[in-house]
């Protein structure tokens, strides 16, 4: 708890990200990753393997962009730094462990950006969703863009805020939560589809709640009905082992990996 508080107080982050809870969410995720490192290990290794396959298949080696770089646990940073002249790590918040990790590489930089397109809407600075990717994704030298375990995360905070609000956000009402979430997911995919660079997509797609007898208590579609097609690789991620979210319940995510999403 004290370590989390230290990160909350000292991590550089834009005011909106602090106010809306993005910094707090990142710190919470870091703590869970530490507690669940053994359960998460196979998922992280599988994610890195898909990204390495994408690197190997990319011809243009000037710039690589990693969207949703987070704590870099699922990102083979050394492979990126060795394979590309420039590597750009993009996220809403960059915690200190990630900032420390990139110090070893002179060609790696961070970029803070809202990839959901919803922060302006939530703060009142915009009247509608403004989904977009940072311009570096479309630069002529960019050969590879990774969406790294990000797609299902983009709607979480915006949908929660909309559903908890007594007033609409732009044209979206509190009853529009599912449609709002689907729009955020679709907008990210539309933006990726418009790029000339190779696109690697790794995302969790559903969540299963399971008891100690292996009975399924609930299933949740994390992409709000959006379908991605057959992935190159698919695996499960034990996001919350027994005792993490609940004593007699664990959360398992299904994950899909595409080393070349549009192939």
PDB file of C-alpha atoms in Angstrom:
ATOM      1  CA  UNK A   1       0.000   0.000   0.000  1.00  0.00           C
ATOM      2  CA  UNK A   2       2.809   2.416   0.849  1.00  0.00           C
ATOM      3  CA  UNK A   3       4.582   1.625  -2.414  1.00  0.00           C
ATOM      4  CA  UNK A   4       1.362   2.230  -4.353  1.00  0.00           C
ATOM      5  CA  UNK A   5       0.900   5.566  -2.573  1.00  0.00           C
ATOM      6  CA  UNK A   6       4.463   6.556  -3.431  1.00  0.00           C
ATOM      7  CA  UNK A   7       3.819   5.851  -7.130  1.00  0.00           C
ATOM      8  CA  UNK A   8       0.536   7.759  -6.973  1.00  0.00           C
ATOM      9  CA  UNK A   9       2.236  10.817  -5.513  1.00  0.00           C
ATOM     10  CA  UNK A  10       5.405  10.838  -7.614  1.00  0.00           C
ATOM     11  CA  UNK A  11       4.499   9.493 -11.073  1.00  0.00           C
ATOM     12  CA  UNK A  12       4.380  12.201 -13.762  1.00  0.00           C
ATOM     13  CA  UNK A  13       0.929  12.113 -15.378  1.00  0.00           C
ATOM     14  CA  UNK A  14      -1.373  14.610 -17.095  1.00  0.00           C
ATOM     15  CA  UNK A  15      -4.029  16.150 -14.896  1.00  0.00           C
ATOM     16  CA  UNK A  16      -6.893  14.456 -16.752  1.00  0.00           C
ATOM     17  CA  UNK A  17      -5.344  11.009 -16.365  1.00  0.00           C
ATOM     18  CA  UNK A  18      -4.995  11.593 -12.623  1.00  0.00           C
ATOM     19  CA  UNK A  19      -8.491  12.984 -12.211  1.00  0.00           C
ATOM     20  CA  UNK A  20     -10.187  10.234 -14.204  1.00  0.00           C
ATOM     21  CA  UNK A  21      -8.380   7.376 -12.448  1.00  0.00           C
ATOM     22  CA  UNK A  22      -6.018   6.207 -15.192  1.00  0.00           C
ATOM     23  CA  UNK A  23      -2.966   6.628 -12.995  1.00  0.00           C
ATOM     24  CA  UNK A  24      -4.642   4.782 -10.124  1.00  0.00           C
ATOM     25  CA  UNK A  25      -5.678   1.977 -12.481  1.00  0.00           C
ATOM     26  CA  UNK A  26      -2.109   1.604 -13.744  1.00  0.00           C
ATOM     27  CA  UNK A  27      -0.738   1.386 -10.224  1.00  0.00           C
ATOM     28  CA  UNK A  28      -3.391  -1.163  -9.262  1.00  0.00           C
ATOM     29  CA  UNK A  29      -2.474  -3.249 -12.317  1.00  0.00           C
ATOM     30  CA  UNK A  30       1.209  -3.080 -11.368  1.00  0.00           C
ATOM     31  CA  UNK A  31       0.384  -4.372  -7.884  1.00  0.00           C
ATOM     32  CA  UNK A  32      -1.725  -7.215  -9.261  1.00  0.00           C
ATOM     33  CA  UNK A  33       1.027  -8.150 -11.714  1.00  0.00           C
ATOM     34  CA  UNK A  34       3.441  -8.419  -8.805  1.00  0.00           C
ATOM     35  CA  UNK A  35       1.083 -10.574  -6.743  1.00  0.00           C
ATOM     36  CA  UNK A  36       0.092 -12.782  -9.693  1.00  0.00           C
ATOM     37  CA  UNK A  37       3.437 -13.025 -11.485  1.00  0.00           C
ATOM     38  CA  UNK A  38       3.447 -16.830 -11.534  1.00  0.00           C
ATOM     39  CA  UNK A  39      -0.115 -17.070 -12.885  1.00  0.00           C
ATOM     40  CA  UNK A  40       0.550 -14.356 -15.462  1.00  0.00           C
ATOM     41  CA  UNK A  41       3.848 -15.770 -16.744  1.00  0.00           C
ATOM     42  CA  UNK A  42       2.422 -17.987 -19.547  1.00  0.00           C
ATOM     43  CA  UNK A  43       0.247 -15.151 -20.863  1.00  0.00           C
ATOM     44  CA  UNK A  44       3.112 -12.672 -20.876  1.00  0.00           C
ATOM     45  CA  UNK A  45       5.377 -15.153 -22.661  1.00  0.00           C
ATOM     46  CA  UNK A  46       2.707 -15.866 -25.285  1.00  0.00           C
ATOM     47  CA  UNK A  47       2.176 -12.139 -25.886  1.00  0.00           C
ATOM     48  CA  UNK A  48       5.890 -11.558 -26.356  1.00  0.00           C
ATOM     49  CA  UNK A  49       6.087 -14.490 -28.781  1.00  0.00           C
ATOM     50  CA  UNK A  50       3.382 -13.013 -31.029  1.00  0.00           C
ATOM     51  CA  UNK A  51       5.163  -9.661 -31.022  1.00  0.00           C
ATOM     52  CA  UNK A  52       8.495 -11.312 -31.861  1.00  0.00           C
ATOM     53  CA  UNK A  53       6.816 -13.020 -34.823  1.00  0.00           C
ATOM     54  CA  UNK A  54       5.550  -9.617 -35.944  1.00  0.00           C
ATOM     55  CA  UNK A  55       9.039  -8.136 -35.661  1.00  0.00           C
ATOM     56  CA  UNK A  56      10.509 -10.997 -37.694  1.00  0.00           C
ATOM     57  CA  UNK A  57       7.936 -10.449 -40.441  1.00  0.00           C
ATOM     58  CA  UNK A  58       8.392  -6.682 -40.717  1.00  0.00           C
ATOM     59  CA  UNK A  59      10.508  -5.400 -43.601  1.00  0.00           C
ATOM     60  CA  UNK A  60      10.563  -1.679 -42.778  1.00  0.00           C
ATOM     61  CA  UNK A  61      12.803  -1.383 -39.716  1.00  0.00           C
ATOM     62  CA  UNK A  62      12.861   2.370 -39.155  1.00  0.00           C
ATOM     63  CA  UNK A  63      10.150   2.911 -36.501  1.00  0.00           C
ATOM     64  CA  UNK A  64       8.023   0.611 -34.357  1.00  0.00           C
ATOM     65  CA  UNK A  65       5.138   1.843 -32.204  1.00  0.00           C
ATOM     66  CA  UNK A  66       3.749  -0.039 -29.212  1.00  0.00           C
ATOM     67  CA  UNK A  67       0.255   1.080 -28.213  1.00  0.00           C
ATOM     68  CA  UNK A  68      -0.608   0.164 -24.631  1.00  0.00           C
ATOM     69  CA  UNK A  69       3.007  -0.372 -23.607  1.00  0.00           C
ATOM     70  CA  UNK A  70       2.099  -0.268 -19.904  1.00  0.00           C
ATOM     71  CA  UNK A  71       4.608  -1.906 -17.592  1.00  0.00           C
ATOM     72  CA  UNK A  72       6.386  -3.548 -20.574  1.00  0.00           C
ATOM     73  CA  UNK A  73       5.837  -6.987 -19.007  1.00  0.00           C
ATOM     74  CA  UNK A  74       4.271  -8.322 -22.205  1.00  0.00           C
ATOM     75  CA  UNK A  75       6.565  -6.369 -24.542  1.00  0.00           C
ATOM     76  CA  UNK A  76       9.942  -7.780 -25.719  1.00  0.00           C
ATOM     77  CA  UNK A  77      11.599  -4.392 -25.412  1.00  0.00           C
ATOM     78  CA  UNK A  78      15.128  -5.589 -26.171  1.00  0.00           C
ATOM     79  CA  UNK A  79      13.953  -7.192 -29.431  1.00  0.00           C
ATOM     80  CA  UNK A  80      12.256  -3.969 -30.491  1.00  0.00           C
ATOM     81  CA  UNK A  81      15.265  -1.809 -29.614  1.00  0.00           C
ATOM     82  CA  UNK A  82      17.646  -4.080 -31.522  1.00  0.00           C
ATOM     83  CA  UNK A  83      15.394  -4.417 -34.569  1.00  0.00           C
ATOM     84  CA  UNK A  84      14.293  -0.814 -35.165  1.00  0.00           C
ATOM     85  CA  UNK A  85      16.054   2.526 -35.367  1.00  0.00           C
ATOM     86  CA  UNK A  86      13.336   4.111 -33.238  1.00  0.00           C
ATOM     87  CA  UNK A  87      10.783   2.633 -30.833  1.00  0.00           C
ATOM     88  CA  UNK A  88       7.848   4.686 -29.516  1.00  0.00           C
ATOM     89  CA  UNK A  89       5.943   3.446 -26.465  1.00  0.00           C
ATOM     90  CA  UNK A  90       2.444   4.916 -26.190  1.00  0.00           C
ATOM     91  CA  UNK A  91       0.112   4.831 -23.195  1.00  0.00           C
ATOM     92  CA  UNK A  92      -2.092   7.037 -21.033  1.00  0.00           C
ATOM     93  CA  UNK A  93       0.396   6.728 -18.155  1.00  0.00           C
ATOM     94  CA  UNK A  94       4.023   5.575 -17.955  1.00  0.00           C
ATOM     95  CA  UNK A  95       4.921   4.305 -14.491  1.00  0.00           C
ATOM     96  CA  UNK A  96       8.430   4.513 -13.079  1.00  0.00           C
ATOM     97  CA  UNK A  97       9.357   0.824 -13.664  1.00  0.00           C
ATOM     98  CA  UNK A  98       8.740   1.299 -17.382  1.00  0.00           C
ATOM     99  CA  UNK A  99      10.592   4.607 -17.427  1.00  0.00           C
ATOM    100  CA  UNK A 100      13.572   2.926 -15.752  1.00  0.00           C
ATOM    101  CA  UNK A 101      13.519   0.013 -18.214  1.00  0.00           C
ATOM    102  CA  UNK A 102      13.892   2.230 -21.274  1.00  0.00           C
ATOM    103  CA  UNK A 103      16.972   4.005 -19.926  1.00  0.00           C
ATOM    104  CA  UNK A 104      19.098   1.172 -21.268  1.00  0.00           C
ATOM    105  CA  UNK A 105      18.057   2.012 -24.840  1.00  0.00           C
ATOM    106  CA  UNK A 106      18.901   5.309 -26.496  1.00  0.00           C
ATOM    107  CA  UNK A 107      16.434   4.684 -29.334  1.00  0.00           C
ATOM    108  CA  UNK A 108      13.331   4.101 -27.166  1.00  0.00           C
ATOM    109  CA  UNK A 109      10.994   6.939 -26.199  1.00  0.00           C
ATOM    110  CA  UNK A 110       7.629   7.332 -24.498  1.00  0.00           C
ATOM    111  CA  UNK A 111       4.551   9.189 -25.693  1.00  0.00           C
ATOM    112  CA  UNK A 112       1.571   9.943 -23.466  1.00  0.00           C
ATOM    113  CA  UNK A 113      -1.732   9.802 -25.345  1.00  0.00           C
ATOM    114  CA  UNK A 114      -5.420   9.036 -24.959  1.00  0.00           C
ATOM    115  CA  UNK A 115      -5.983   5.981 -27.146  1.00  0.00           C
ATOM    116  CA  UNK A 116      -9.657   5.618 -26.218  1.00  0.00           C
ATOM    117  CA  UNK A 117     -10.616   9.014 -27.632  1.00  0.00           C
ATOM    118  CA  UNK A 118     -12.861   9.497 -24.607  1.00  0.00           C
ATOM    119  CA  UNK A 119     -10.858  11.640 -22.182  1.00  0.00           C
ATOM    120  CA  UNK A 120     -11.979  14.908 -23.774  1.00  0.00           C
ATOM    121  CA  UNK A 121     -15.580  13.761 -23.587  1.00  0.00           C
ATOM    122  CA  UNK A 122     -15.252  12.743 -19.942  1.00  0.00           C
ATOM    123  CA  UNK A 123     -13.624  16.021 -18.913  1.00  0.00           C
ATOM    124  CA  UNK A 124     -16.057  18.188 -20.864  1.00  0.00           C
ATOM    125  CA  UNK A 125     -13.375  19.379 -23.288  1.00  0.00           C
ATOM    126  CA  UNK A 126     -15.049  17.600 -26.223  1.00  0.00           C
ATOM    127  CA  UNK A 127     -18.654  16.969 -27.237  1.00  0.00           C
ATOM    128  CA  UNK A 128     -18.089  13.555 -28.791  1.00  0.00           C
ATOM    129  CA  UNK A 129     -15.648  10.671 -28.903  1.00  0.00           C
ATOM    130  CA  UNK A 130     -12.438  11.628 -30.662  1.00  0.00           C
ATOM    131  CA  UNK A 131     -10.811   8.287 -31.461  1.00  0.00           C
ATOM    132  CA  UNK A 132      -7.448   8.560 -33.150  1.00  0.00           C
ATOM    133  CA  UNK A 133      -3.943   7.164 -33.094  1.00  0.00           C
ATOM    134  CA  UNK A 134      -0.860   9.325 -32.528  1.00  0.00           C
ATOM    135  CA  UNK A 135       0.578  10.672 -35.816  1.00  0.00           C
ATOM    136  CA  UNK A 136       3.722   8.559 -35.478  1.00  0.00           C
ATOM    137  CA  UNK A 137       1.645   5.493 -36.388  1.00  0.00           C
ATOM    138  CA  UNK A 138       1.061   6.874 -39.870  1.00  0.00           C
ATOM    139  CA  UNK A 139       4.551   8.234 -40.531  1.00  0.00           C
ATOM    140  CA  UNK A 140       6.205   6.825 -43.687  1.00  0.00           C
ATOM    141  CA  UNK A 141       9.026   5.273 -41.674  1.00  0.00           C
ATOM    142  CA  UNK A 142       6.769   3.343 -39.327  1.00  0.00           C
ATOM    143  CA  UNK A 143       6.902  -0.312 -40.262  1.00  0.00           C
ATOM    144  CA  UNK A 144       5.164  -1.936 -37.306  1.00  0.00           C
ATOM    145  CA  UNK A 145       2.384  -0.901 -34.938  1.00  0.00           C
ATOM    146  CA  UNK A 146       1.532  -3.124 -31.977  1.00  0.00           C
ATOM    147  CA  UNK A 147      -1.746  -2.964 -30.078  1.00  0.00           C
ATOM    148  CA  UNK A 148      -0.555  -4.683 -26.914  1.00  0.00           C
ATOM    149  CA  UNK A 149      -3.266  -6.158 -24.685  1.00  0.00           C
ATOM    150  CA  UNK A 150      -5.050  -2.823 -25.030  1.00  0.00           C
ATOM    151  CA  UNK A 151      -8.279  -3.240 -26.993  1.00  0.00           C
ATOM    152  CA  UNK A 152     -10.416  -4.603 -24.149  1.00  0.00           C
ATOM    153  CA  UNK A 153      -8.986  -2.036 -21.729  1.00  0.00           C
ATOM    154  CA  UNK A 154      -9.931   1.064 -23.711  1.00  0.00           C
ATOM    155  CA  UNK A 155     -13.675   1.063 -22.856  1.00  0.00           C
ATOM    156  CA  UNK A 156     -13.358   0.201 -19.147  1.00  0.00           C
ATOM    157  CA  UNK A 157     -12.962   3.634 -17.597  1.00  0.00           C
ATOM    158  CA  UNK A 158     -15.184   5.532 -20.116  1.00  0.00           C
ATOM    159  CA  UNK A 159     -18.052   3.023 -19.858  1.00  0.00           C
ATOM    160  CA  UNK A 160     -17.878   2.987 -16.065  1.00  0.00           C
ATOM    161  CA  UNK A 161     -18.004   6.781 -15.965  1.00  0.00           C
ATOM    162  CA  UNK A 162     -20.913   6.957 -18.407  1.00  0.00           C
ATOM    163  CA  UNK A 163     -22.985   4.365 -16.555  1.00  0.00           C
ATOM    164  CA  UNK A 164     -22.332   6.031 -13.202  1.00  0.00           C
ATOM    165  CA  UNK A 165     -23.242   9.479 -14.502  1.00  0.00           C
ATOM    166  CA  UNK A 166     -26.611  11.149 -14.065  1.00  0.00           C
ATOM    167  CA  UNK A 167     -26.098  13.145 -17.226  1.00  0.00           C
ATOM    168  CA  UNK A 168     -25.189  12.212 -20.789  1.00  0.00           C
ATOM    169  CA  UNK A 169     -21.629  12.359 -22.070  1.00  0.00           C
ATOM    170  CA  UNK A 170     -22.062  14.119 -25.366  1.00  0.00           C
ATOM    171  CA  UNK A 171     -24.754  12.185 -27.164  1.00  0.00           C
ATOM    172  CA  UNK A 172     -24.336   9.078 -24.993  1.00  0.00           C
ATOM    173  CA  UNK A 173     -26.729   8.422 -22.110  1.00  0.00           C
ATOM    174  CA  UNK A 174     -26.071   6.207 -19.055  1.00  0.00           C
ATOM    175  CA  UNK A 175     -28.209   3.509 -20.705  1.00  0.00           C
ATOM    176  CA  UNK A 176     -25.865   3.415 -23.721  1.00  0.00           C
ATOM    177  CA  UNK A 177     -22.963   1.707 -21.932  1.00  0.00           C
ATOM    178  CA  UNK A 178     -22.680  -1.320 -24.214  1.00  0.00           C
ATOM    179  CA  UNK A 179     -23.039   0.723 -27.408  1.00  0.00           C
ATOM    180  CA  UNK A 180     -20.484   3.210 -26.092  1.00  0.00           C
ATOM    181  CA  UNK A 181     -18.032   0.433 -25.316  1.00  0.00           C
ATOM    182  CA  UNK A 182     -18.527  -1.165 -28.721  1.00  0.00           C
ATOM    183  CA  UNK A 183     -17.918   2.162 -30.442  1.00  0.00           C
ATOM    184  CA  UNK A 184     -14.592   2.602 -28.630  1.00  0.00           C
ATOM    185  CA  UNK A 185     -13.496  -0.921 -29.622  1.00  0.00           C
ATOM    186  CA  UNK A 186     -14.578  -0.449 -33.236  1.00  0.00           C
ATOM    187  CA  UNK A 187     -12.883   2.951 -33.463  1.00  0.00           C
ATOM    188  CA  UNK A 188      -9.533   1.512 -32.375  1.00  0.00           C
ATOM    189  CA  UNK A 189      -9.785  -1.277 -34.925  1.00  0.00           C
ATOM    190  CA  UNK A 190     -10.849   1.167 -37.662  1.00  0.00           C
ATOM    191  CA  UNK A 191      -7.831   3.336 -36.900  1.00  0.00           C
ATOM    192  CA  UNK A 192      -5.489   0.336 -37.046  1.00  0.00           C
ATOM    193  CA  UNK A 193      -7.065  -0.807 -40.310  1.00  0.00           C
ATOM    194  CA  UNK A 194      -6.243   2.530 -41.913  1.00  0.00           C
ATOM    195  CA  UNK A 195      -2.495   2.261 -41.322  1.00  0.00           C
ATOM    196  CA  UNK A 196       0.064   1.313 -43.964  1.00  0.00           C
ATOM    197  CA  UNK A 197       2.336  -0.272 -41.374  1.00  0.00           C
ATOM    198  CA  UNK A 198       2.080  -3.905 -40.371  1.00  0.00           C
ATOM    199  CA  UNK A 199      -0.316  -4.236 -37.434  1.00  0.00           C
ATOM    200  CA  UNK A 200       0.151  -6.752 -34.632  1.00  0.00           C
ATOM    201  CA  UNK A 201      -2.873  -7.168 -32.363  1.00  0.00           C
ATOM    202  CA  UNK A 202      -2.865  -8.935 -29.012  1.00  0.00           C
ATOM    203  CA  UNK A 203      -6.041  -8.670 -26.966  1.00  0.00           C
ATOM    204  CA  UNK A 204      -8.113 -10.478 -24.394  1.00  0.00           C
ATOM    205  CA  UNK A 205     -11.582 -11.115 -25.784  1.00  0.00           C
ATOM    206  CA  UNK A 206     -13.660 -12.664 -22.998  1.00  0.00           C
ATOM    207  CA  UNK A 207     -13.683 -13.308 -19.259  1.00  0.00           C
ATOM    208  CA  UNK A 208     -14.816 -16.463 -17.471  1.00  0.00           C
ATOM    209  CA  UNK A 209     -15.602 -16.621 -13.750  1.00  0.00           C
ATOM    210  CA  UNK A 210     -14.878 -20.135 -12.459  1.00  0.00           C
ATOM    211  CA  UNK A 211     -15.308 -21.726  -9.016  1.00  0.00           C
ATOM    212  CA  UNK A 212     -13.014 -24.280  -7.360  1.00  0.00           C
ATOM    213  CA  UNK A 213     -15.014 -27.152  -8.819  1.00  0.00           C
ATOM    214  CA  UNK A 214     -14.444 -25.844 -12.326  1.00  0.00           C
ATOM    215  CA  UNK A 215     -18.026 -24.644 -12.736  1.00  0.00           C
ATOM    216  CA  UNK A 216     -18.550 -21.566 -14.905  1.00  0.00           C
ATOM    217  CA  UNK A 217     -20.378 -18.924 -12.902  1.00  0.00           C
ATOM    218  CA  UNK A 218     -20.387 -16.190 -15.551  1.00  0.00           C
ATOM    219  CA  UNK A 219     -18.950 -15.181 -18.892  1.00  0.00           C
ATOM    220  CA  UNK A 220     -18.339 -11.664 -20.152  1.00  0.00           C
ATOM    221  CA  UNK A 221     -17.666 -10.428 -23.694  1.00  0.00           C
ATOM    222  CA  UNK A 222     -14.844  -7.917 -23.275  1.00  0.00           C
ATOM    223  CA  UNK A 223     -15.173  -6.575 -26.832  1.00  0.00           C
ATOM    224  CA  UNK A 224     -18.904  -5.787 -26.718  1.00  0.00           C
ATOM    225  CA  UNK A 225     -19.809  -8.141 -29.533  1.00  0.00           C
ATOM    226  CA  UNK A 226     -17.008  -7.174 -31.922  1.00  0.00           C
ATOM    227  CA  UNK A 227     -15.506 -10.235 -33.620  1.00  0.00           C
ATOM    228  CA  UNK A 228     -11.898 -10.420 -34.769  1.00  0.00           C
ATOM    229  CA  UNK A 229     -11.689 -13.573 -36.858  1.00  0.00           C
ATOM    230  CA  UNK A 230      -9.327 -16.514 -36.376  1.00  0.00           C
ATOM    231  CA  UNK A 231      -6.093 -15.504 -34.596  1.00  0.00           C
ATOM    232  CA  UNK A 232      -2.609 -16.852 -35.253  1.00  0.00           C
ATOM    233  CA  UNK A 233      -2.423 -17.889 -31.610  1.00  0.00           C
ATOM    234  CA  UNK A 234      -4.985 -18.217 -28.827  1.00  0.00           C
ATOM    235  CA  UNK A 235      -4.479 -18.917 -25.139  1.00  0.00           C
ATOM    236  CA  UNK A 236      -5.928 -18.348 -21.694  1.00  0.00           C
ATOM    237  CA  UNK A 237      -4.745 -15.868 -19.102  1.00  0.00           C
ATOM    238  CA  UNK A 238      -5.414 -16.517 -15.431  1.00  0.00           C
ATOM    239  CA  UNK A 239      -5.940 -12.859 -14.645  1.00  0.00           C
ATOM    240  CA  UNK A 240      -7.018 -13.359 -11.028  1.00  0.00           C
ATOM    241  CA  UNK A 241      -6.216 -16.699  -9.346  1.00  0.00           C
ATOM    242  CA  UNK A 242      -8.264 -17.965  -6.425  1.00  0.00           C
ATOM    243  CA  UNK A 243      -7.908 -15.535  -3.549  1.00  0.00           C
ATOM    244  CA  UNK A 244      -7.095 -12.517  -5.715  1.00  0.00           C
ATOM    245  CA  UNK A 245     -10.565 -11.284  -6.699  1.00  0.00           C
ATOM    246  CA  UNK A 246     -12.459 -13.727  -4.450  1.00  0.00           C
ATOM    247  CA  UNK A 247     -11.545 -16.664  -2.231  1.00  0.00           C
ATOM    248  CA  UNK A 248     -13.404 -19.330  -4.214  1.00  0.00           C
ATOM    249  CA  UNK A 249     -13.497 -17.745  -7.650  1.00  0.00           C
ATOM    250  CA  UNK A 250     -10.916 -17.051 -10.317  1.00  0.00           C
ATOM    251  CA  UNK A 251     -11.031 -14.955 -13.474  1.00  0.00           C
ATOM    252  CA  UNK A 252      -9.733 -16.397 -16.732  1.00  0.00           C
ATOM    253  CA  UNK A 253      -9.415 -14.367 -19.919  1.00  0.00           C
ATOM    254  CA  UNK A 254      -9.337 -15.751 -23.417  1.00  0.00           C
ATOM    255  CA  UNK A 255      -6.624 -14.034 -25.477  1.00  0.00           C
ATOM    256  CA  UNK A 256      -6.102 -13.762 -29.234  1.00  0.00           C
ATOM    257  CA  UNK A 257      -2.814 -12.903 -30.925  1.00  0.00           C
ATOM    258  CA  UNK A 258      -2.383 -11.735 -34.537  1.00  0.00           C
ATOM    259  CA  UNK A 259       1.196 -11.151 -35.682  1.00  0.00           C
ATOM    260  CA  UNK A 260      -0.182  -9.592 -38.883  1.00  0.00           C
ATOM    261  CA  UNK A 261      -3.771  -8.656 -38.114  1.00  0.00           C
ATOM    262  CA  UNK A 262      -4.790  -7.716 -41.673  1.00  0.00           C
ATOM    263  CA  UNK A 263      -3.149 -10.673 -43.405  1.00  0.00           C
TER     264      UNK A 263
END
